[in-house]
Amino acid sequence: MNIKSLLLGSAAALAAVSGAHAADAVVAAEPEPLEYVRICDAYGAGYFFIPGTETCLKIGGMVRTEGGWYNAYNPGPGGDRGTYWHTRAQLSVDTATDTEYGPLKTNTVYRFDWNDGNATTTKLLWANISLGGFLVGKQDSQYNLFAGYAGDVINDDVVYDGPYELNQITYNYDAGNGFKAVVSLEDSNSGSDSSSYGGAWVQSKADHYAPNVVAGVGYKVGGFGFKVVGGYDSIVEEGAIKARVDADFGAFTAFLMGGWNTDGDKLNQYAGSNLNASACPVGRGDLCGWGDWAVWGGVGVPINDKLKWNLQLAYTDSKIFEATTNLKFNPVKNLLIEPEVTYTNFDSVNQDQWAGILRFQRSF
């Protein structure tokens, strides 16, 4: 009996120990399901959802390198600079989130440049927020952006067509039937007294607080469009108006644009100049600008699905003439090879200039 009791007790003890070990056994956790990147096609190609959010993200940019000969903007000794080389990298980041007021978007563009002489520059090109037709932040002036700049050439602004990067508060209206309108309050970039072109352009003023104002309307039907836009420079207290007609004839596209300066003896943000001061006589900086008016025109001819020819002509009341032509060759998708030649004539200083560019650009 004693032996039997001992055996039964030992068996019970072993069973208890085994049960305790079984209770303490580690159970492997189920692996969490992987979350794959989801495509977000509501805002166009290239967007994807940021994992764990309802915000869509798009990353793009380009790498460009180009060689240039002479300077179309400078007829003086500085324009005979020989061959120069310039390389640029640009990164753009866009976000979009659906809201009850429409898409909430941001657009940020970073630019990195390397120029001859081992000079590197970096800048924030654009950074803005938009919702329900409103936009706040940094972008090109609506005087340029709404009108559509000038022609499809690199040197499209030898004859000045408006300001670029600046802070603004803008409202864009799109009726959905071809009619569009824009109103924009733009930073006058003022802070201290400064001027250029021998005082013909007062670009900054101390204790100045008023913004510049831009407004425009446009209408497009089929392949034809018309836009008119005006800008008021609150520092100079003058402005300019541009009107543009675009036409798509199938075999080619064409545009014609005219500008009027409210005071041809002065330059302002909307009728200014990108030229070197050698393009006009000393003491007559106004002749580096439009004078009273300027006109641009151009055509674009697709030769095939990889090659396009462009031409732009421009002339001003101050007798500045510009002609630019190029070929845009895309041997493969997102790769551009673009040779361009520009001729400029500056009547007021009896000078002219030939200039050329060869550009290679890969976009993504």
Tab-separated table of C-alpha atoms in Angstrom:
chain	number	residue	atom	x	y	z
A	1	MET	CA	0.000	0.000	0.000
A	2	ASN	CA	2.804	2.382	0.853
A	3	ILE	CA	4.554	1.719	-2.468
A	4	LYS	CA	1.305	2.138	-4.391
A	5	SER	CA	0.556	5.413	-2.619
A	6	LEU	CA	4.056	6.658	-3.365
A	7	LEU	CA	3.725	5.867	-7.073
A	8	LEU	CA	0.334	7.551	-7.318
A	9	GLY	CA	1.628	10.637	-5.523
A	10	SER	CA	4.645	10.889	-7.824
A	11	ALA	CA	2.454	10.626	-10.912
A	12	ALA	CA	0.174	13.381	-9.619
A	13	ALA	CA	3.162	15.637	-8.925
A	14	LEU	CA	4.566	15.088	-12.431
A	15	ALA	CA	1.193	15.869	-13.972
A	16	ALA	CA	0.977	19.110	-12.000
A	17	VAL	CA	4.478	20.167	-13.072
A	18	SER	CA	3.726	19.341	-16.706
A	19	GLY	CA	0.526	21.372	-16.527
A	20	ALA	CA	2.391	24.332	-15.084
A	21	HIS	CA	4.962	24.239	-17.898
A	22	ALA	CA	2.181	24.015	-20.469
A	23	ALA	CA	0.522	27.078	-18.989
A	24	ASP	CA	3.788	29.031	-19.193
A	25	ALA	CA	4.466	28.151	-22.847
A	26	VAL	CA	5.093	31.191	-25.157
A	27	VAL	CA	2.539	31.513	-27.944
A	28	ALA	CA	3.844	33.270	-31.096
A	29	ALA	CA	1.856	36.406	-32.043
A	30	GLU	CA	0.094	36.506	-35.366
A	31	PRO	CA	2.062	38.663	-37.865
A	32	GLU	CA	0.432	42.000	-38.662
A	33	PRO	CA	-0.762	42.273	-42.238
A	34	LEU	CA	1.523	44.289	-44.513
A	35	GLU	CA	0.214	47.685	-45.660
A	36	TYR	CA	1.091	48.251	-49.279
A	37	VAL	CA	1.324	51.704	-50.851
A	38	ARG	CA	-2.002	52.580	-52.418
A	39	ILE	CA	-2.261	54.514	-55.654
A	40	CYS	CA	-4.140	57.818	-55.402
A	41	ASP	CA	-5.408	58.722	-58.863
A	42	ALA	CA	-7.959	61.364	-57.841
A	43	TYR	CA	-5.420	64.179	-58.336
A	44	GLY	CA	-3.610	62.930	-61.414
A	45	ALA	CA	-0.783	60.555	-62.223
A	46	GLY	CA	2.037	59.953	-59.757
A	47	TYR	CA	0.147	60.389	-56.479
A	48	PHE	CA	0.064	57.711	-53.769
A	49	PHE	CA	-1.386	57.585	-50.262
A	50	ILE	CA	1.011	58.205	-47.393
A	51	PRO	CA	0.642	54.947	-45.389
A	52	GLY	CA	-1.746	55.303	-42.475
A	53	THR	CA	-3.229	58.587	-43.742
A	54	GLU	CA	-5.717	59.903	-46.272
A	55	THR	CA	-3.147	62.338	-47.683
A	56	CYS	CA	-1.836	61.791	-51.186
A	57	LEU	CA	1.797	62.528	-52.027
A	58	LYS	CA	3.592	63.097	-55.306
A	59	ILE	CA	7.345	63.452	-55.723
A	60	GLY	CA	8.851	64.690	-58.966
A	61	GLY	CA	11.575	66.843	-60.374
A	62	MET	CA	14.257	67.024	-62.992
A	63	VAL	CA	17.997	67.100	-63.615
A	64	ARG	CA	19.251	69.524	-66.248
A	65	THR	CA	22.617	70.420	-67.687
A	66	GLU	CA	23.236	72.946	-70.439
A	67	GLY	CA	25.985	74.758	-72.245
A	68	GLY	CA	25.589	78.338	-73.410
A	69	TRP	CA	27.380	80.672	-75.780
A	70	TYR	CA	27.140	84.452	-75.390
A	71	ASN	CA	24.267	86.140	-73.537
A	72	ALA	CA	21.033	87.206	-75.223
A	73	TYR	CA	20.280	89.626	-72.362
A	74	ASN	CA	23.590	91.500	-72.519
A	75	PRO	CA	24.918	93.210	-75.666
A	76	GLY	CA	27.892	94.680	-73.788
A	77	PRO	CA	31.329	93.183	-73.093
A	78	GLY	CA	29.842	90.973	-70.380
A	79	GLY	CA	27.731	89.247	-72.999
A	80	ASP	CA	30.829	87.927	-74.755
A	81	ARG	CA	31.467	85.512	-71.924
A	82	GLY	CA	32.368	82.575	-74.129
A	83	THR	CA	31.142	79.099	-73.273
A	84	TYR	CA	29.561	78.629	-69.859
A	85	TRP	CA	28.089	75.522	-68.270
A	86	HIS	CA	25.169	75.284	-65.888
A	87	THR	CA	23.688	72.272	-64.085
A	88	ARG	CA	20.450	72.197	-62.101
A	89	ALA	CA	18.609	69.679	-59.951
A	90	GLN	CA	15.010	70.366	-58.969
A	91	LEU	CA	12.750	68.493	-56.553
A	92	SER	CA	8.998	69.021	-56.268
A	93	VAL	CA	6.784	67.674	-53.488
A	94	ASP	CA	2.989	67.901	-53.795
A	95	THR	CA	0.343	66.804	-51.303
A	96	ALA	CA	-3.446	66.624	-51.549
A	97	THR	CA	-6.191	65.670	-49.084
A	98	ASP	CA	-9.906	65.608	-49.808
A	99	THR	CA	-12.019	67.938	-47.614
A	100	GLU	CA	-15.574	69.257	-47.575
A	101	TYR	CA	-14.236	72.389	-49.334
A	102	GLY	CA	-12.396	70.492	-52.034
A	103	PRO	CA	-8.781	69.297	-52.156
A	104	LEU	CA	-6.380	70.770	-49.609
A	105	LYS	CA	-3.087	70.955	-51.499
A	106	THR	CA	0.503	72.027	-51.006
A	107	ASN	CA	3.162	72.568	-53.654
A	108	THR	CA	6.845	72.849	-52.755
A	109	VAL	CA	9.710	73.153	-55.239
A	110	TYR	CA	13.392	73.119	-54.263
A	111	ARG	CA	16.092	74.140	-56.722
A	112	PHE	CA	19.840	73.489	-56.663
A	113	ASP	CA	22.138	75.148	-59.226
A	114	TRP	CA	25.813	74.790	-60.051
A	115	ASN	CA	27.339	77.436	-62.300
A	116	ASP	CA	30.722	78.023	-63.853
A	117	GLY	CA	33.285	79.084	-61.271
A	118	ASN	CA	32.248	76.408	-58.771
A	119	ALA	CA	29.335	78.538	-57.548
A	120	THR	CA	26.426	76.597	-56.060
A	121	THR	CA	23.084	78.171	-55.170
A	122	THR	CA	20.077	76.651	-53.428
A	123	LYS	CA	16.649	78.191	-53.059
A	124	LEU	CA	13.042	77.507	-52.244
A	125	LEU	CA	11.412	78.201	-55.590
A	126	TRP	CA	7.743	77.667	-54.691
A	127	ALA	CA	5.948	76.842	-51.432
A	128	ASN	CA	2.204	77.348	-51.200
A	129	ILE	CA	-1.079	76.052	-49.792
A	130	SER	CA	-4.338	75.979	-51.746
A	131	LEU	CA	-7.958	75.210	-50.855
A	132	GLY	CA	-11.269	76.052	-52.490
A	133	GLY	CA	-9.720	78.262	-55.167
A	134	PHE	CA	-7.567	80.212	-52.692
A	135	LEU	CA	-3.770	80.023	-52.697
A	136	VAL	CA	-1.337	81.489	-50.155
A	137	GLY	CA	2.441	81.344	-50.261
A	138	LYS	CA	5.190	81.620	-52.830
A	139	GLN	CA	4.565	81.111	-56.537
A	140	ASP	CA	5.162	82.946	-59.810
A	141	SER	CA	3.144	86.125	-60.206
A	142	GLN	CA	-0.346	85.536	-61.580
A	143	TYR	CA	0.488	88.211	-64.149
A	144	ASN	CA	2.728	85.566	-65.723
A	145	LEU	CA	1.159	82.332	-64.532
A	146	PHE	CA	-2.434	83.139	-65.501
A	147	ALA	CA	-1.465	84.625	-68.872
A	148	GLY	CA	0.748	81.660	-69.753
A	149	TYR	CA	4.206	83.309	-69.882
A	150	ALA	CA	5.378	83.761	-73.500
A	151	GLY	CA	6.564	81.191	-76.092
A	152	ASP	CA	7.825	77.620	-75.752
A	153	VAL	CA	11.483	78.675	-75.795
A	154	ILE	CA	14.168	79.006	-73.120
A	155	ASN	CA	14.874	82.718	-73.672
A	156	ASP	CA	11.195	83.657	-73.671
A	157	ASP	CA	11.652	86.724	-71.442
A	158	VAL	CA	14.396	88.700	-73.212
A	159	VAL	CA	11.520	91.130	-73.611
A	160	TYR	CA	10.220	91.220	-70.037
A	161	ASP	CA	6.828	89.552	-69.575
A	162	GLY	CA	6.370	89.852	-65.803
A	163	PRO	CA	7.713	88.922	-62.350
A	164	TYR	CA	8.305	85.410	-61.095
A	165	GLU	CA	8.676	84.005	-57.577
A	166	LEU	CA	6.897	86.055	-54.900
A	167	ASN	CA	4.521	85.649	-51.961
A	168	GLN	CA	0.846	86.159	-52.677
A	169	ILE	CA	-2.763	85.629	-51.666
A	170	THR	CA	-4.667	84.531	-54.751
A	171	TYR	CA	-8.175	83.463	-55.671
A	172	ASN	CA	-8.716	81.508	-58.889
A	173	TYR	CA	-12.231	81.055	-60.258
A	174	ASP	CA	-13.103	78.385	-62.818
A	175	ALA	CA	-16.699	78.361	-64.062
A	176	GLY	CA	-16.214	74.991	-65.738
A	177	ASN	CA	-17.431	76.284	-69.102
A	178	GLY	CA	-14.164	77.784	-70.353
A	179	PHE	CA	-14.371	81.000	-68.324
A	180	LYS	CA	-11.668	81.652	-65.720
A	181	ALA	CA	-10.717	84.606	-63.538
A	182	VAL	CA	-8.021	85.470	-61.009
A	183	VAL	CA	-7.444	88.123	-58.346
A	184	SER	CA	-4.139	88.296	-56.480
A	185	LEU	CA	-2.509	90.446	-53.808
A	186	GLU	CA	1.234	90.081	-54.344
A	187	ASP	CA	4.212	91.001	-52.205
A	188	SER	CA	5.851	94.225	-53.351
A	189	ASN	CA	9.140	92.930	-51.835
A	190	SER	CA	9.726	96.321	-50.281
A	191	GLY	CA	11.842	97.127	-47.260
A	192	SER	CA	14.399	99.774	-48.110
A	193	ASP	CA	14.937	102.366	-50.810
A	194	SER	CA	16.491	100.856	-53.925
A	195	SER	CA	16.281	101.352	-57.664
A	196	SER	CA	17.899	100.159	-60.872
A	197	TYR	CA	18.466	101.251	-64.468
A	198	GLY	CA	19.639	104.675	-63.368
A	199	GLY	CA	16.546	105.247	-61.254
A	200	ALA	CA	14.085	104.364	-64.021
A	201	TRP	CA	12.826	101.447	-61.913
A	202	VAL	CA	12.138	102.074	-58.210
A	203	GLN	CA	12.034	98.489	-56.978
A	204	SER	CA	11.847	98.948	-53.221
A	205	LYS	CA	10.722	101.662	-50.830
A	206	ALA	CA	11.196	102.082	-47.079
A	207	ASP	CA	8.084	102.018	-44.872
A	208	HIS	CA	5.951	100.718	-47.717
A	209	TYR	CA	3.147	98.344	-46.742
A	210	ALA	CA	0.731	98.137	-49.679
A	211	PRO	CA	0.751	94.979	-51.825
A	212	ASN	CA	0.738	94.857	-55.591
A	213	VAL	CA	-2.520	93.818	-57.255
A	214	VAL	CA	-3.127	91.494	-60.214
A	215	ALA	CA	-6.462	90.644	-61.833
A	216	GLY	CA	-7.329	88.753	-64.989
A	217	VAL	CA	-10.057	86.976	-66.944
A	218	GLY	CA	-9.899	84.361	-69.664
A	219	TYR	CA	-12.113	82.265	-71.885
A	220	LYS	CA	-11.357	79.143	-73.906
A	221	VAL	CA	-13.518	77.300	-76.400
A	222	GLY	CA	-12.168	74.384	-78.398
A	223	GLY	CA	-8.630	75.120	-79.526
A	224	PHE	CA	-8.921	78.879	-79.069
A	225	GLY	CA	-8.350	80.921	-75.933
A	226	PHE	CA	-8.218	84.573	-74.894
A	227	LYS	CA	-6.845	86.099	-71.689
A	228	VAL	CA	-6.328	89.594	-70.379
A	229	VAL	CA	-4.467	90.351	-67.145
A	230	GLY	CA	-3.352	93.547	-65.448
A	231	GLY	CA	-0.903	94.315	-62.664
A	232	TYR	CA	-0.520	97.405	-60.454
A	233	ASP	CA	2.851	98.211	-58.848
A	234	SER	CA	2.089	99.958	-55.554
A	235	ILE	CA	5.638	101.341	-55.230
A	236	VAL	CA	5.915	102.944	-58.668
A	237	GLU	CA	2.147	103.597	-58.682
A	238	GLU	CA	2.003	102.430	-62.279
A	239	GLY	CA	1.222	99.129	-63.934
A	240	ALA	CA	0.680	97.215	-67.140
A	241	ILE	CA	-1.912	95.164	-69.003
A	242	LYS	CA	-1.350	92.131	-71.226
A	243	ALA	CA	-3.788	90.470	-73.617
A	244	ARG	CA	-3.111	87.087	-75.193
A	245	VAL	CA	-4.734	84.930	-77.874
A	246	ASP	CA	-3.860	81.229	-78.290
A	247	ALA	CA	-4.906	78.999	-81.166
A	248	ASP	CA	-4.455	75.298	-81.841
A	249	PHE	CA	-4.830	74.536	-85.540
A	250	GLY	CA	-3.938	70.868	-85.199
A	251	ALA	CA	-0.870	70.947	-87.424
A	252	PHE	CA	0.592	73.792	-85.346
A	253	THR	CA	-0.144	76.105	-82.426
A	254	ALA	CA	0.253	79.878	-82.353
A	255	PHE	CA	-0.018	82.749	-79.889
A	256	LEU	CA	-0.058	86.532	-80.011
A	257	MET	CA	0.365	88.704	-76.920
A	258	GLY	CA	0.488	92.454	-76.458
A	259	GLY	CA	1.352	94.567	-73.427
A	260	TRP	CA	0.712	98.217	-72.518
A	261	ASN	CA	2.704	100.149	-69.905
A	262	THR	CA	0.770	102.902	-68.106
A	263	ASP	CA	3.897	105.116	-68.120
A	264	GLY	CA	6.460	104.341	-70.798
A	265	ASP	CA	9.091	106.551	-69.142
A	266	LYS	CA	9.226	104.252	-66.110
A	267	LEU	CA	9.739	100.581	-65.414
A	268	ASN	CA	7.559	98.693	-62.944
A	269	GLN	CA	7.029	95.128	-61.734
A	270	TYR	CA	4.686	94.380	-64.629
A	271	ALA	CA	6.541	96.253	-67.373
A	272	GLY	CA	10.136	95.924	-66.225
A	273	SER	CA	13.331	94.502	-67.690
A	274	ASN	CA	15.590	91.450	-67.411
A	275	LEU	CA	18.335	93.026	-69.525
A	276	ASN	CA	21.808	94.082	-68.558
A	277	ALA	CA	22.093	97.869	-68.216
A	278	SER	CA	24.384	97.907	-71.268
A	279	ALA	CA	21.256	97.311	-73.383
A	280	CYS	CA	20.245	100.972	-72.998
A	281	PRO	CA	22.092	104.324	-72.950
A	282	VAL	CA	23.410	105.742	-69.690
A	283	GLY	CA	20.684	107.883	-68.150
A	284	ARG	CA	17.946	106.238	-70.249
A	285	GLY	CA	17.163	103.136	-68.249
A	286	ASP	CA	13.588	103.303	-69.486
A	287	LEU	CA	14.861	102.102	-72.885
A	288	CYS	CA	15.784	98.759	-71.309
A	289	GLY	CA	12.044	98.261	-70.793
A	290	TRP	CA	9.047	98.306	-73.105
A	291	GLY	CA	8.510	101.998	-73.509
A	292	ASP	CA	4.745	102.305	-73.967
A	293	TRP	CA	4.104	98.821	-75.359
A	294	ALA	CA	5.477	95.392	-76.237
A	295	VAL	CA	4.305	92.549	-78.447
A	296	TRP	CA	5.162	88.838	-78.603
A	297	GLY	CA	4.164	86.139	-81.063
A	298	GLY	CA	5.135	82.592	-81.827
A	299	VAL	CA	4.359	79.208	-83.329
A	300	GLY	CA	4.965	75.613	-82.340
A	301	VAL	CA	5.051	72.865	-84.965
A	302	PRO	CA	5.087	69.185	-83.941
A	303	ILE	CA	7.148	67.429	-86.608
A	304	ASN	CA	6.478	63.979	-85.152
A	305	ASP	CA	5.811	62.478	-81.718
A	306	LYS	CA	9.447	63.041	-80.690
A	307	LEU	CA	10.354	66.360	-82.309
A	308	LYS	CA	8.870	69.869	-82.148
A	309	TRP	CA	10.017	73.180	-83.651
A	310	ASN	CA	9.284	76.501	-81.910
A	311	LEU	CA	9.707	80.142	-82.897
A	312	GLN	CA	9.153	83.308	-80.857
A	313	LEU	CA	9.421	86.936	-81.981
A	314	ALA	CA	9.118	89.999	-79.739
A	315	TYR	CA	9.387	93.758	-80.224
A	316	THR	CA	8.964	96.834	-78.028
A	317	ASP	CA	8.184	100.513	-78.348
A	318	SER	CA	11.770	101.093	-77.122
A	319	LYS	CA	12.972	99.260	-80.257
A	320	ILE	CA	14.222	96.031	-78.730
A	321	PHE	CA	13.823	93.090	-81.098
A	322	GLU	CA	14.179	89.420	-80.171
A	323	ALA	CA	13.914	86.260	-82.269
A	324	THR	CA	14.374	82.802	-80.755
A	325	THR	CA	14.018	79.382	-82.317
A	326	ASN	CA	14.608	75.901	-80.962
A	327	LEU	CA	14.073	72.205	-81.504
A	328	LYS	CA	12.690	70.059	-78.678
A	329	PHE	CA	13.730	66.438	-79.171
A	330	ASN	CA	12.502	63.629	-76.898
A	331	PRO	CA	14.420	60.478	-77.921
A	332	VAL	CA	12.728	58.598	-75.069
A	333	LYS	CA	10.007	59.523	-72.605
A	334	ASN	CA	11.033	62.201	-70.067
A	335	LEU	CA	14.362	62.956	-71.764
A	336	LEU	CA	14.698	66.296	-73.569
A	337	ILE	CA	17.485	67.514	-75.852
A	338	GLU	CA	16.958	71.154	-76.796
A	339	PRO	CA	19.245	73.297	-78.972
A	340	GLU	CA	18.225	76.971	-79.148
A	341	VAL	CA	19.450	80.124	-80.901
A	342	THR	CA	18.469	83.712	-80.027
A	343	TYR	CA	19.097	86.957	-81.885
A	344	THR	CA	18.542	90.287	-80.136
A	345	ASN	CA	18.885	93.847	-81.412
A	346	PHE	CA	19.031	96.878	-79.121
A	347	ASP	CA	18.451	99.918	-81.297
A	348	SER	CA	19.044	102.527	-78.578
A	349	VAL	CA	22.701	101.454	-78.208
A	350	ASN	CA	23.123	100.223	-81.797
A	351	GLN	CA	24.106	96.740	-80.603
A	352	ASP	CA	22.983	93.227	-81.399
A	353	GLN	CA	23.758	89.792	-80.028
A	354	TRP	CA	23.614	86.158	-81.067
A	355	ALA	CA	23.377	83.535	-78.335
A	356	GLY	CA	22.971	79.771	-78.198
A	357	ILE	CA	22.044	77.092	-75.669
A	358	LEU	CA	22.229	73.294	-75.772
A	359	ARG	CA	20.119	71.755	-72.997
A	360	PHE	CA	19.791	68.175	-71.745
A	361	GLN	CA	17.009	67.474	-69.247
A	362	ARG	CA	15.664	64.345	-67.578
A	363	SER	CA	12.311	64.786	-65.828
A	364	PHE	CA	10.686	62.393	-63.385
